[in-house]
Coordinates of C-alpha atoms in Angstrom, one line a residue:
X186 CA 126.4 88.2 4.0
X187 CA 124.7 84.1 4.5
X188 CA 124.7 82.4 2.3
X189 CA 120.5 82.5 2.1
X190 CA 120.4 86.0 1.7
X191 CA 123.2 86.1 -1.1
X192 CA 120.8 86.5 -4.2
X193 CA 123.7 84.6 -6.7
X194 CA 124.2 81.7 -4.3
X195 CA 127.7 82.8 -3.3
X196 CA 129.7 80.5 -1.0
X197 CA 130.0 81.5 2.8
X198 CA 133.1 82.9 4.4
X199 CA 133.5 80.1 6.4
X200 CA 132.9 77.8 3.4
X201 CA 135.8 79.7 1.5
X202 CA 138.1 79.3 4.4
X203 CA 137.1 75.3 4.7
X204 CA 138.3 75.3 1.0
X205 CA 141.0 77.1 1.0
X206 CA 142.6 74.9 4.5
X207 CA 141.4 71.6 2.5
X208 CA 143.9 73.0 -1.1
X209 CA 146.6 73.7 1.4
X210 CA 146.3 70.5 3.0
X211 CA 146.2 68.9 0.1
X212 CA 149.0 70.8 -1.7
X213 CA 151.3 70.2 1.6
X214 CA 151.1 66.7 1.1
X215 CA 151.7 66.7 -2.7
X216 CA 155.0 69.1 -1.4
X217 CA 155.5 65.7 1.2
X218 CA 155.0 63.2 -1.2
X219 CA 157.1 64.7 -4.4
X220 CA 160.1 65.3 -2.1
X221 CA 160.2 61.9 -0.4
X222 CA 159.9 59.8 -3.6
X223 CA 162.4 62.2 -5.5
X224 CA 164.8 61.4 -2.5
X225 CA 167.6 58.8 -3.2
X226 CA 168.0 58.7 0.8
X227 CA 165.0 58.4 3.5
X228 CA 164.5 62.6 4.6
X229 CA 164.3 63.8 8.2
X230 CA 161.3 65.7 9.5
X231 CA 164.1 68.6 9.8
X232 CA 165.2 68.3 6.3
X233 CA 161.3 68.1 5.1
X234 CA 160.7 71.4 6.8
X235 CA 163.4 73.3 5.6
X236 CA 162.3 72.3 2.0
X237 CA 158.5 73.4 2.6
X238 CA 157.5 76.8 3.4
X239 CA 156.6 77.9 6.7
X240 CA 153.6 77.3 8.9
X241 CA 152.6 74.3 7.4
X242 CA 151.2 71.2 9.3
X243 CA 153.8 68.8 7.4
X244 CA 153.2 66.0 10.6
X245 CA 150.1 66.0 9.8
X246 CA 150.7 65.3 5.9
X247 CA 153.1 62.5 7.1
X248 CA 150.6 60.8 8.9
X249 CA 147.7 61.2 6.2
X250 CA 150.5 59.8 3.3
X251 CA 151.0 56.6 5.6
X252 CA 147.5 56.3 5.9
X253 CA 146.9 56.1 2.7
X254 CA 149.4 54.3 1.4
X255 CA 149.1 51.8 4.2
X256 CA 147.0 49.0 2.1
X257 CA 149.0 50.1 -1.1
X258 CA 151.9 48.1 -3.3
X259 CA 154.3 51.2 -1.8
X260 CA 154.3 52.1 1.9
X261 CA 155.4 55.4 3.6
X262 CA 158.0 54.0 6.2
X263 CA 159.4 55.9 9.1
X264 CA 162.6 55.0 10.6
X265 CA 163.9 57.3 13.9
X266 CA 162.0 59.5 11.6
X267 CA 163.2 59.4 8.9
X268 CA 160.5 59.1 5.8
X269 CA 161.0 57.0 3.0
X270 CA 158.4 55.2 0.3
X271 CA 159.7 51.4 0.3
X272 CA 157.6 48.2 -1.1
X273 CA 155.1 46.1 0.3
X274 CA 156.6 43.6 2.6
X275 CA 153.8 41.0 1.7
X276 CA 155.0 41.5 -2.0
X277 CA 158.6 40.2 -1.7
X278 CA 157.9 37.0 -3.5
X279 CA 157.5 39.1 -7.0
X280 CA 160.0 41.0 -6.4
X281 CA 163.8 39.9 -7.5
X282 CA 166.7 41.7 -9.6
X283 CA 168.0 39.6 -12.4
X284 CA 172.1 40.1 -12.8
X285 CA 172.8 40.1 -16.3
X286 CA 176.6 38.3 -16.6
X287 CA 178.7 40.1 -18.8
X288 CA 180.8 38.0 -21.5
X289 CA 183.3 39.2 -23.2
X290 CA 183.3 37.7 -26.5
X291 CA 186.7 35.9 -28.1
X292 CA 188.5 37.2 -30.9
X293 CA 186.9 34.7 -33.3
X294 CA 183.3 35.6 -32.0
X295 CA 184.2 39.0 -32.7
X296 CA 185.8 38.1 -36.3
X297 CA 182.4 36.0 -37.3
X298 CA 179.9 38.4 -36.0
X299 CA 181.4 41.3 -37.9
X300 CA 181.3 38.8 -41.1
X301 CA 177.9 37.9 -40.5
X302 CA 177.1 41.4 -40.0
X303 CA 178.7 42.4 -43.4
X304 CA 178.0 39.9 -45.1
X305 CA 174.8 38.7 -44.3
X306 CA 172.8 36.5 -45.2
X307 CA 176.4 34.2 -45.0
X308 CA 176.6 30.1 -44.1
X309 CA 179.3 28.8 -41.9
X310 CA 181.3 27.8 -44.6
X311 CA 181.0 31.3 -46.0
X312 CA 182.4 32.3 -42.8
X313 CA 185.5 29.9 -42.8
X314 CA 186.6 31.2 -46.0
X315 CA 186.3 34.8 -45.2
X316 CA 188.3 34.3 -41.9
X317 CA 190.9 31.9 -43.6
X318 CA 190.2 29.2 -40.1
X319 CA 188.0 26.9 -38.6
X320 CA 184.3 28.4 -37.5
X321 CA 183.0 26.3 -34.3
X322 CA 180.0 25.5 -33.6
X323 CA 180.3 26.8 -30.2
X324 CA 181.0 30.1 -31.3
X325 CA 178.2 30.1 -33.4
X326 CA 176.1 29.3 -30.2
X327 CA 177.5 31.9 -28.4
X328 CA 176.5 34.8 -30.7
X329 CA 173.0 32.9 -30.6
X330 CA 173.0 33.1 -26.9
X331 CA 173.2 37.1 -27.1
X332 CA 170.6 37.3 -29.4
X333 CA 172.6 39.4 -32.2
X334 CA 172.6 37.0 -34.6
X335 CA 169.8 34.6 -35.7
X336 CA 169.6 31.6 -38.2
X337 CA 167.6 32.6 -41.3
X338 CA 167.3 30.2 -43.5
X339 CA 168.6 27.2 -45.9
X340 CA 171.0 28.3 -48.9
X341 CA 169.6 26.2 -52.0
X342 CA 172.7 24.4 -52.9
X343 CA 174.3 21.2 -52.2
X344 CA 174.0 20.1 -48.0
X345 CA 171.7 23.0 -48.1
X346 CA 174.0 25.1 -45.5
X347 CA 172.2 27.1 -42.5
X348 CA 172.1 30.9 -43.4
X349 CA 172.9 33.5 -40.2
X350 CA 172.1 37.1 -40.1
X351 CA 171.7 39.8 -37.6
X352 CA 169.0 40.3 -35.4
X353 CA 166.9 43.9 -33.8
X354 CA 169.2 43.5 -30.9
X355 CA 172.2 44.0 -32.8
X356 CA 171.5 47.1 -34.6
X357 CA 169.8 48.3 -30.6
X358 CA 172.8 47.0 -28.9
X359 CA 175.0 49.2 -31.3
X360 CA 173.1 51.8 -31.9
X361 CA 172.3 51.4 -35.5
X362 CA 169.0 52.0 -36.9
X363 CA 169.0 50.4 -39.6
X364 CA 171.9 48.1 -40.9
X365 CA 173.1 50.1 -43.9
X366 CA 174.4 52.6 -40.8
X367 CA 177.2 49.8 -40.6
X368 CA 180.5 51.8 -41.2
X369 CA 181.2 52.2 -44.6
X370 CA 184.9 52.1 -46.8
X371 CA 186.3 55.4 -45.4
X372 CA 185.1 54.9 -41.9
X373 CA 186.6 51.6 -41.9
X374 CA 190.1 53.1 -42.9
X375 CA 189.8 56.1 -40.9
X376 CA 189.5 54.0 -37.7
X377 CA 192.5 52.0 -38.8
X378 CA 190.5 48.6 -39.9
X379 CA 191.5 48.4 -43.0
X380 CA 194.7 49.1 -44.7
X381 CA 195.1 52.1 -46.8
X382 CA 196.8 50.1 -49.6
X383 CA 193.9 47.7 -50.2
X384 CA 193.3 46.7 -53.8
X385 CA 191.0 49.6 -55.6
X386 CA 188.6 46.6 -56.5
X387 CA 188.1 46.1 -53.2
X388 CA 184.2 46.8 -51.5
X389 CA 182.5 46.8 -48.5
X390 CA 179.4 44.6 -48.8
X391 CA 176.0 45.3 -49.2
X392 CA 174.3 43.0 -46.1
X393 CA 170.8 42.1 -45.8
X394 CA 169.1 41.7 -42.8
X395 CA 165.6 41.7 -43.9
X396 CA 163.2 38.8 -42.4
X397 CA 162.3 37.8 -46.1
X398 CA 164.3 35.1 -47.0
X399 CA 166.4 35.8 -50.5
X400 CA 165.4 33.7 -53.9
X401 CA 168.8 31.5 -53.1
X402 CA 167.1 30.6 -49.2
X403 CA 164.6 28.2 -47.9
X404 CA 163.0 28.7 -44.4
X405 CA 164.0 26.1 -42.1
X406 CA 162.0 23.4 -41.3
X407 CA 159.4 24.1 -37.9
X408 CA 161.0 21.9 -35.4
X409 CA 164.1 24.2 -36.4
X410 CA 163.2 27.1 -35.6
X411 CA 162.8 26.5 -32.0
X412 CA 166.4 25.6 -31.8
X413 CA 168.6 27.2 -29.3
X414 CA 172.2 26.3 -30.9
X415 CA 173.8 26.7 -34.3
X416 CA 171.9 23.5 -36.3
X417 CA 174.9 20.7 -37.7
X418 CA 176.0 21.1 -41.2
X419 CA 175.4 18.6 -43.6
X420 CA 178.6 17.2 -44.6
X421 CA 177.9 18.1 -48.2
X422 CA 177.9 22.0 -47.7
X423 CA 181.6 22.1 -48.8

């Protein structure tokens, strides 16, 4: 039956075929495309073909893909036939890999950043007497430099001592939510950090890493906030 003399406007037969090659056209290429980019390694036309069912025209997908993703940020690229999606050449100059360095932090970096972490918020002189030594500045700037520990304020006593606390990319880094998930008394003993003989008046802290400042802290001045390394003491603060 034509299409004029179908009463309810029906499509044609040969506009149903025309339809149904354009969806399988279209679907091939999908087939083409998911396979390529899923691909770790560029694919063959062989090993396309044996992924895609049968009597498809998947040379002719391959050339309508590079078509259109010939003006595009990602290109189809054949190599000795091999197909594989790779970026814009014209684009290199945005694209770069930064390589992170991996430090391994000293024992004493170690030592203050679990007493900041516990003890928070805690001054450098705090620090000195929990660890029974010397804190440097330079250690002090390193745990800066990671970004898991930050300088939060002023302590309101004499030399008015910088006060350091942790930071969001602490608690990420460890995988803490909040910082109350620190470990607790028993975990602490069960992984063999403390001893099992410690006095019975003995506590874990409760830290505080809030952004408020507490009633005994002032907020650093403006032009100190911007500051990169651990700020000087006064020579008061002990």
């Amino acid at each position: 039956m034509s299409k004029a003399s179908d009463p309810l406007g029906s499509p044609a037969a040969d506009e149903v075929v025309e339809a149904t090659d354009a969806g399988e056209l279209l679907e091939t290429e999908r087939m083409v495309e998911a396979l390529i980019f899923a691909s770790a390694e560029p694919l063959s036309f062989a090993e396309l073909s044996k992924r895609i069912p049968g009597g498809r025209d998947i040379r002719g997908a391959l050339n309508r893909l590079r078509a259109f993703y010939r003006k595009r940020g990602v290109q189809l690229r054949s190599t000795e036939d091999r197909w594989s999606f790779r970026t814009a050449e014209d684009l290199s100059f945005i694209l770069y890999r930064e390589a992170v360095e991996q430090r391994r932090l000293s024992r004493a970096a170690l030592e203050t950043l679990a007493i900041i972490a516990f003890h928070q918020p805690v001054t450098r002189a705090e620090i000195e007497d929990i660890r029974g030594v010397s804190t440097s500045k330079g250690t002090l700037d390193v745990l800066l430099e990671t970004g898991w520990v930050r300088m939060r304020g002023r302590r309101r006593t004499p030399g008015r001592p910088v006060t350091y606390g942790t930071t969001f990319d602490f608690l990420d880094h460890f995988g803490l939510d909040t910082i109350k998930d620190l470990p607790g008394l028993e975990e602490l003993k069960g992984a063999g950090l403390l001893d099992s003989a410690i006095p019975a008046s003995f506590h874990v802290p409760a830290p505080d890493d809030s952004l408020d400042l507490t009633e005994d802290e002032d907020p650093l001045e403006e032009s100190e906030m911007f500051t990169t390394g651990a700020l000087e003491e006064d020579a008061g603060e002990k």
